[in-house]
Structures are given as structure tokens and as C-alpha cells.
Amino acid sequence: MSGSDFLQLSAADAPSGGLSTWLADQLRAAIADGRLPVGSRLPATRVLAAELQVSRGVVTEAYQRLTEDGHTTANGRAGTTVVAAPFSTTTTVPASNGESRSAVVVQTPGDDIFDALRSAPARIDLTPGVPDLTAFPRAAWLKAERTVLDRLSASSLSYGDPAGTPELRLAVARWLARYRGVQVDPAEVIIVAGVAQALSLTAQVLTAEGIHDLAVEDPGSLGSRQHVGNLGLRTPPIPVDSDGVRVDALRRSGVRAVLLTPAHQFPTGVVLDGERRRELIQWAVESDGLIVEDDYDAEHRYDRPPVPALRAMLADHVIYTGSVSKLLAPALRIGWMVPPPAYRDRFAAAKRLADLGNAALPQLVLAQLMESGDLERRLRYARRRHRRRRDAMIDAISNHLPAATVHGAAAGLHLTITFPDHCLDDVALARQALAEGIKTHPLSWHTQTPHPPGLVLGYAARTPTELTEAVATLGALLRRTTAATSSPVRPVS
């Protein structure tokens, strides 16, 4: 794309004081209607600025907004390329297709629920926990891969340490010290195929110890609960309130092990507060308890200071787990765990018997990304983009779902909303939303005991325009539902 003819624009038609916003909107519309198809390049900033008779800074800012929204990617001298088209607000999904598609949203989800939901088409996917995959740093990954291959020895292509390559274990140890306050020796780190494998290895070790109950938070991740349950462990629920997991209830349960998301509780977003942390430490020491810490998206924070990992405070009782699924992409299947020192050999043996170790080449590439600073730069960029998307979703909720209460907006890749009408069926609402092309999770999927109805909404992978459209659709559905049942949602005073 060499010029601006496809836009048919004149800067004289732009509103005063908003040239960059106006141009970004016009470019976004051109991407949506196909004048700028996915894969095409935008005009050079100097060319477009000259043709529109505006400053180059105006064009550069407009391009930056498109990149932050996930519609384009900047490739240095190769220019700016369109990678994703925004959904038109006039897009509709045929009712016949929508009804059959939404049937996957059921009251009692089975083990395959997330596979079924993932394969169900939707024009706006608000699945929680999914990063913006269009923003995967392909150029940085390729550069790191070339660097690794240039210096890779032949022996590095043979079988290695099942616990992971020395390079990645060192890089992870440094990352944990920098971002999570966890001081560990690289030899303590075990590289795994995501947190899912970390949970599998944990179940094996706990069972061998005679531990058959792994308590979970309530509300808490359905996926983690299903995974652990299928490995033979019972998952008694421990309630979560505004300060985090209820340690008094944990004591009464009599369990010796618990799975927690203390830095950003899933799905409520609560941070385990200082007093609860002290109570939890006391419980672990007195009962010789084990805490499985799933630190799934702690690096993504916006309106609060960093919270140290529990592993930094209680090394002898915490099995720490993390991954790059929320930092880069789930498809990489790279994670890490740091067991308590007394359990390290048992976990290393379990990993060896599981698969002889993760593939070495992706480990080395990730280590290069971490050590070069590219992953840190990616995180800073993602925080800025996610904050803007989070703000757009909160604004849309305020406008279209004014009675909803927002939870967990200070960090992470999702937020949760609850409704004051306890008679509302959130599964039915999520099913109706999918029929309209909006994919989300009903909160009741992630609860084992009675809880106010709600929805868990991911925002990281969607543009502000899409988020506004999705929430507007949810608002219309909720009004339709409450009108039909003659049980209107009470407005916030």
C-alpha cells in the first residue's frame, strides 16, 4: 500500500483537536470493510502524512493506536501490517446456527466443556485467561531462535536434563527474583509443560505421600478442579471472601494441602491480604501443610503495587507454579515449578518418568527472550494495551450493565461481574450470549457452593470496540431476560 487513495479522505473534514483519533477511526473502518485486508501493509507514515497534509506525528499516533488495539503490528523497516480485522457492530449471527452453537453451555459442565466451548464459533470471544495472540512477538521469537541456532552445539540436540535446560532454569530463576520476589537457585526450578503438568506431577507426589484431598478455592477455577479430580484427588471447597481464602475454613476442613491463586484469585481477582497470609503461614507450619501456588497471571497488574509470591515467604511449604501461557501464548506449553526443597527430588523423578523433559529448542529460545530483555519489553507493552482494554470494558459495564458489580479489575486478563438478582440463571445468560455470538463463562461453573450469579469476562484479546459491543449485547440480553421474568435488576443508587 503506497498511498492514501483507498481512504478518500481530507484532513479538512476532521474534527478540530482530534486528528489522530479521527485517522485511527478511518483506518479501523478500512480494515473492517476490507479496503485494508489482513496481511496488507499500511502506507509509510511520511507518505500518508504528506498526502493528508498532516504532521507525521499524527499518523504515527494513529498507527500506534491500531497496534495497541491488536489490528496491526509494527515490523520496523518492513512497515506496519494488518493482522486482525475489527468486528463490525452490525455483524449478526444467524439464530438457527446460534441456537445449536450455544447448546455447549450447560448447567453441569463435563471434562470436555472447554474443548467444546473453544470450538464453538463466536464473533467476540471473552474467554477468560486468554492473552492477545495477535500480538505474539513473532519477530523477536524468530530473532531469538536464529541466535540460539547459530550457537547451538550438536550435543544440545540430544537428551538433556528432564528438569529443563540450564539456560531456561537460570532465566526463570532471574525472572522470579525480579518480578515475583522469589529467590531460588536455578537447580530448584523444574521446567514443565504448563501448569497443567505441574498439577499432574503434584497429584502423583501427594498421592504417594498419602494425601488424597487437595482443597480448592470457592469460587475457583473449574479447569483446575477438573484436572486435579481426574488425577484421583478430592477437591473440597474453601470459601473466598474479599480478603482471600478463608483460612479458618481451611483449618476446619482438616486437609493437608490446598491449591491457591493468591496474587490474583481466579475468578474473583481478590488479592490475599497481609493478615490472611500470616494466618496461612501459621496453618502451614502448624499442620505441616502444603500450598500449591498457581501464579497464573501475577505479572499483569495496573492499579495496585506488586504482591510477592507466597513462595517468597514460605519456601518449605509452597509448591510454586507458573507459565508463559498468559505472557506469550498457551500453545508454547512451557511452564515451571519450584517445589519445597524436601520434595525437589521426588518432583524431578516424576517429571523424568512423565516425558523425559520438555523440548529443548523452545526452552532455549524462551531463555534468550528472557535474558535479552525482549520478554520484559513485551510485558510492558502488554500492560499498557490491557489497561486500555480493561478501562473500555469497565466503561461499557457502567453504561450497559449498571447494576452489575465488578470484581478483580486491578490486575489480570479478566474481570468478573455479579448481579444482585439471585434468581438470575447465569448459565442461561451465557448460553443466550453465545447464541448472539458472544462467548463467556458463567460464574456458577467455577463454584461448588451457592454464590451470586455472574459472568467471567476476558478482555485482553479483544479491542475496545469489540468489548463495548459485547457488553452492550450482554446488557440487552439481561434486560430482555429480566423483563420476561418480571424480575428487573435493581439499578445502583
Short mmCIF file of N, CA, C and O in Angstrom, two decimals, residues 98-99 101-107 117 120 122 124 419 424-445 453-457 473-474 477-478 481:
data_model
loop_
_atom_site.label_atom_id
_atom_site.label_comp_id
_atom_site.label_asym_id
_atom_site.label_seq_id
_atom_site.Cartn_x
_atom_site.Cartn_y
_atom_site.Cartn_z
N GLY A 98 -26.90 -20.03 15.90
CA GLY A 98 -26.63 -19.63 17.26
C GLY A 98 -27.23 -20.56 18.28
O GLY A 98 -26.62 -20.89 19.29
N GLU A 99 -28.44 -21.03 18.02
CA GLU A 99 -29.11 -21.91 18.98
C GLU A 99 -28.37 -23.22 19.14
O GLU A 99 -28.16 -23.69 20.26
N ARG A 101 -25.19 -23.75 18.41
CA ARG A 101 -23.86 -23.46 18.93
C ARG A 101 -23.90 -23.26 20.44
O ARG A 101 -23.04 -23.72 21.17
N SER A 102 -24.93 -22.58 20.93
CA SER A 102 -24.99 -22.25 22.35
C SER A 102 -25.32 -23.45 23.22
O SER A 102 -25.22 -23.37 24.44
N ALA A 103 -25.70 -24.57 22.61
CA ALA A 103 -26.05 -25.76 23.39
C ALA A 103 -24.86 -26.29 24.19
O ALA A 103 -25.05 -27.09 25.11
N VAL A 104 -23.64 -25.87 23.85
CA VAL A 104 -22.48 -26.36 24.60
C VAL A 104 -22.44 -25.76 26.01
O VAL A 104 -21.76 -26.31 26.89
N VAL A 105 -23.14 -24.66 26.25
CA VAL A 105 -23.16 -24.03 27.57
C VAL A 105 -24.21 -24.73 28.41
O VAL A 105 -25.40 -24.48 28.27
N VAL A 106 -23.78 -25.64 29.27
CA VAL A 106 -24.69 -26.49 30.02
C VAL A 106 -24.57 -26.21 31.52
O VAL A 106 -23.58 -25.64 31.98
N GLN A 107 -25.59 -26.61 32.27
CA GLN A 107 -25.59 -26.37 33.70
C GLN A 107 -24.48 -27.13 34.42
O GLN A 107 -23.85 -26.62 35.33
N LEU A 117 -16.39 -25.50 24.12
CA LEU A 117 -16.60 -24.05 24.06
C LEU A 117 -15.57 -23.40 23.14
O LEU A 117 -15.89 -22.48 22.38
N ALA A 120 -16.62 -23.72 19.55
CA ALA A 120 -17.86 -23.05 19.17
C ALA A 120 -17.55 -21.68 18.58
O ALA A 120 -16.88 -20.87 19.23
N ALA A 122 -17.74 -17.82 17.53
CA ALA A 122 -18.32 -16.62 18.12
C ALA A 122 -17.64 -15.42 17.49
O ALA A 122 -16.45 -15.46 17.17
N ILE A 124 -17.22 -12.51 19.03
CA ILE A 124 -16.41 -11.86 20.06
C ILE A 124 -16.22 -12.86 21.20
O ILE A 124 -17.16 -13.23 21.88
N PHE A 419 -24.40 -10.15 39.78
CA PHE A 419 -25.69 -9.46 39.68
C PHE A 419 -26.44 -9.58 41.00
O PHE A 419 -26.34 -10.61 41.69
N LEU A 424 -31.39 -14.98 39.00
CA LEU A 424 -30.89 -14.99 37.63
C LEU A 424 -30.08 -16.25 37.37
O LEU A 424 -29.27 -16.66 38.19
N ASP A 425 -30.30 -16.86 36.22
CA ASP A 425 -29.56 -18.07 35.82
C ASP A 425 -28.40 -17.62 34.93
O ASP A 425 -28.60 -17.30 33.76
N ASP A 426 -27.19 -17.61 35.49
CA ASP A 426 -26.07 -17.11 34.70
C ASP A 426 -25.67 -18.07 33.58
O ASP A 426 -25.12 -17.66 32.56
N VAL A 427 -25.96 -19.37 33.74
CA VAL A 427 -25.70 -20.31 32.65
C VAL A 427 -26.62 -20.00 31.47
O VAL A 427 -26.18 -19.99 30.31
N ALA A 428 -27.88 -19.75 31.75
CA ALA A 428 -28.82 -19.41 30.68
C ALA A 428 -28.40 -18.11 30.00
O ALA A 428 -28.49 -17.99 28.77
N LEU A 429 -27.91 -17.13 30.79
CA LEU A 429 -27.46 -15.87 30.20
C LEU A 429 -26.25 -16.10 29.30
O LEU A 429 -26.19 -15.55 28.19
N ALA A 430 -25.29 -16.92 29.74
CA ALA A 430 -24.12 -17.21 28.92
C ALA A 430 -24.51 -17.98 27.67
O ALA A 430 -23.92 -17.78 26.59
N ARG A 431 -25.51 -18.85 27.78
CA ARG A 431 -25.98 -19.61 26.61
C ARG A 431 -26.62 -18.66 25.60
O ARG A 431 -26.38 -18.75 24.39
N GLN A 432 -27.45 -17.73 26.08
CA GLN A 432 -28.08 -16.76 25.18
C GLN A 432 -27.02 -15.86 24.53
O GLN A 432 -27.11 -15.51 23.35
N ALA A 433 -26.00 -15.50 25.31
CA ALA A 433 -24.93 -14.66 24.76
C ALA A 433 -24.20 -15.38 23.64
O ALA A 433 -23.89 -14.78 22.60
N LEU A 434 -23.92 -16.67 23.81
CA LEU A 434 -23.22 -17.41 22.75
C LEU A 434 -24.10 -17.52 21.50
O LEU A 434 -23.59 -17.48 20.38
N ALA A 435 -25.39 -17.64 21.69
CA ALA A 435 -26.30 -17.66 20.54
C ALA A 435 -26.23 -16.34 19.77
O ALA A 435 -26.46 -16.31 18.55
N GLU A 436 -25.88 -15.26 20.47
CA GLU A 436 -25.72 -13.95 19.84
C GLU A 436 -24.29 -13.69 19.38
O GLU A 436 -23.96 -12.59 18.94
N GLY A 437 -23.41 -14.70 19.56
CA GLY A 437 -22.04 -14.56 19.10
C GLY A 437 -21.06 -14.05 20.13
O GLY A 437 -19.94 -13.69 19.78
N ILE A 438 -21.45 -14.02 21.42
CA ILE A 438 -20.58 -13.54 22.49
C ILE A 438 -20.25 -14.73 23.39
O ILE A 438 -21.14 -15.33 23.99
N LYS A 439 -18.97 -15.03 23.52
CA LYS A 439 -18.55 -16.20 24.29
C LYS A 439 -17.98 -15.77 25.64
O LYS A 439 -17.09 -14.91 25.70
N THR A 440 -18.49 -16.37 26.72
CA THR A 440 -18.01 -16.05 28.06
C THR A 440 -18.26 -17.24 28.97
O THR A 440 -18.81 -18.26 28.55
N HIS A 441 -17.87 -17.12 30.24
CA HIS A 441 -18.08 -18.17 31.23
C HIS A 441 -19.13 -17.73 32.24
O HIS A 441 -19.00 -16.62 32.80
N PRO A 442 -20.12 -18.57 32.55
CA PRO A 442 -20.98 -18.27 33.70
C PRO A 442 -20.19 -18.49 34.98
O PRO A 442 -19.42 -19.45 35.10
N LEU A 443 -20.36 -17.62 35.95
CA LEU A 443 -19.61 -17.73 37.20
C LEU A 443 -19.93 -19.03 37.92
O LEU A 443 -19.06 -19.61 38.58
N SER A 444 -21.16 -19.52 37.79
CA SER A 444 -21.55 -20.73 38.52
C SER A 444 -20.74 -21.95 38.10
O SER A 444 -20.64 -22.92 38.86
N TRP A 445 -20.14 -21.94 36.90
CA TRP A 445 -19.25 -23.03 36.53
C TRP A 445 -18.08 -23.15 37.51
O TRP A 445 -17.55 -24.23 37.72
N PRO A 453 -25.11 -15.00 41.11
CA PRO A 453 -24.86 -15.25 39.68
C PRO A 453 -23.96 -14.19 39.08
O PRO A 453 -23.91 -13.05 39.57
N GLY A 454 -23.25 -14.57 38.04
CA GLY A 454 -22.37 -13.61 37.39
C GLY A 454 -21.74 -14.17 36.14
O GLY A 454 -22.07 -15.28 35.69
N LEU A 455 -20.83 -13.43 35.56
CA LEU A 455 -20.10 -13.82 34.36
C LEU A 455 -18.62 -13.52 34.56
O LEU A 455 -18.26 -12.54 35.22
N VAL A 456 -17.78 -14.34 33.96
CA VAL A 456 -16.34 -14.11 33.97
C VAL A 456 -15.96 -13.68 32.55
O VAL A 456 -16.18 -14.43 31.59
N LEU A 457 -15.41 -12.46 32.43
CA LEU A 457 -15.22 -11.82 31.13
C LEU A 457 -13.74 -11.55 30.86
O LEU A 457 -13.12 -10.74 31.56
N THR A 473 -24.32 -6.09 24.09
CA THR A 473 -25.15 -7.26 23.78
C THR A 473 -25.58 -7.96 25.07
O THR A 473 -26.74 -8.36 25.22
N LEU A 474 -24.65 -8.11 26.01
CA LEU A 474 -24.99 -8.72 27.29
C LEU A 474 -26.05 -7.90 28.03
O LEU A 474 -26.98 -8.46 28.64
N LEU A 477 -29.41 -8.51 26.44
CA LEU A 477 -29.91 -9.84 26.81
C LEU A 477 -30.43 -9.84 28.25
O LEU A 477 -31.47 -10.45 28.53
N LEU A 478 -29.70 -9.20 29.15
CA LEU A 478 -30.13 -9.18 30.54
C LEU A 478 -31.44 -8.43 30.71
O LEU A 478 -32.34 -8.88 31.44
N THR A 481 -34.14 -10.68 29.48
CA THR A 481 -34.40 -11.77 30.41
C THR A 481 -35.18 -11.31 31.62
O THR A 481 -36.16 -11.95 32.04
#
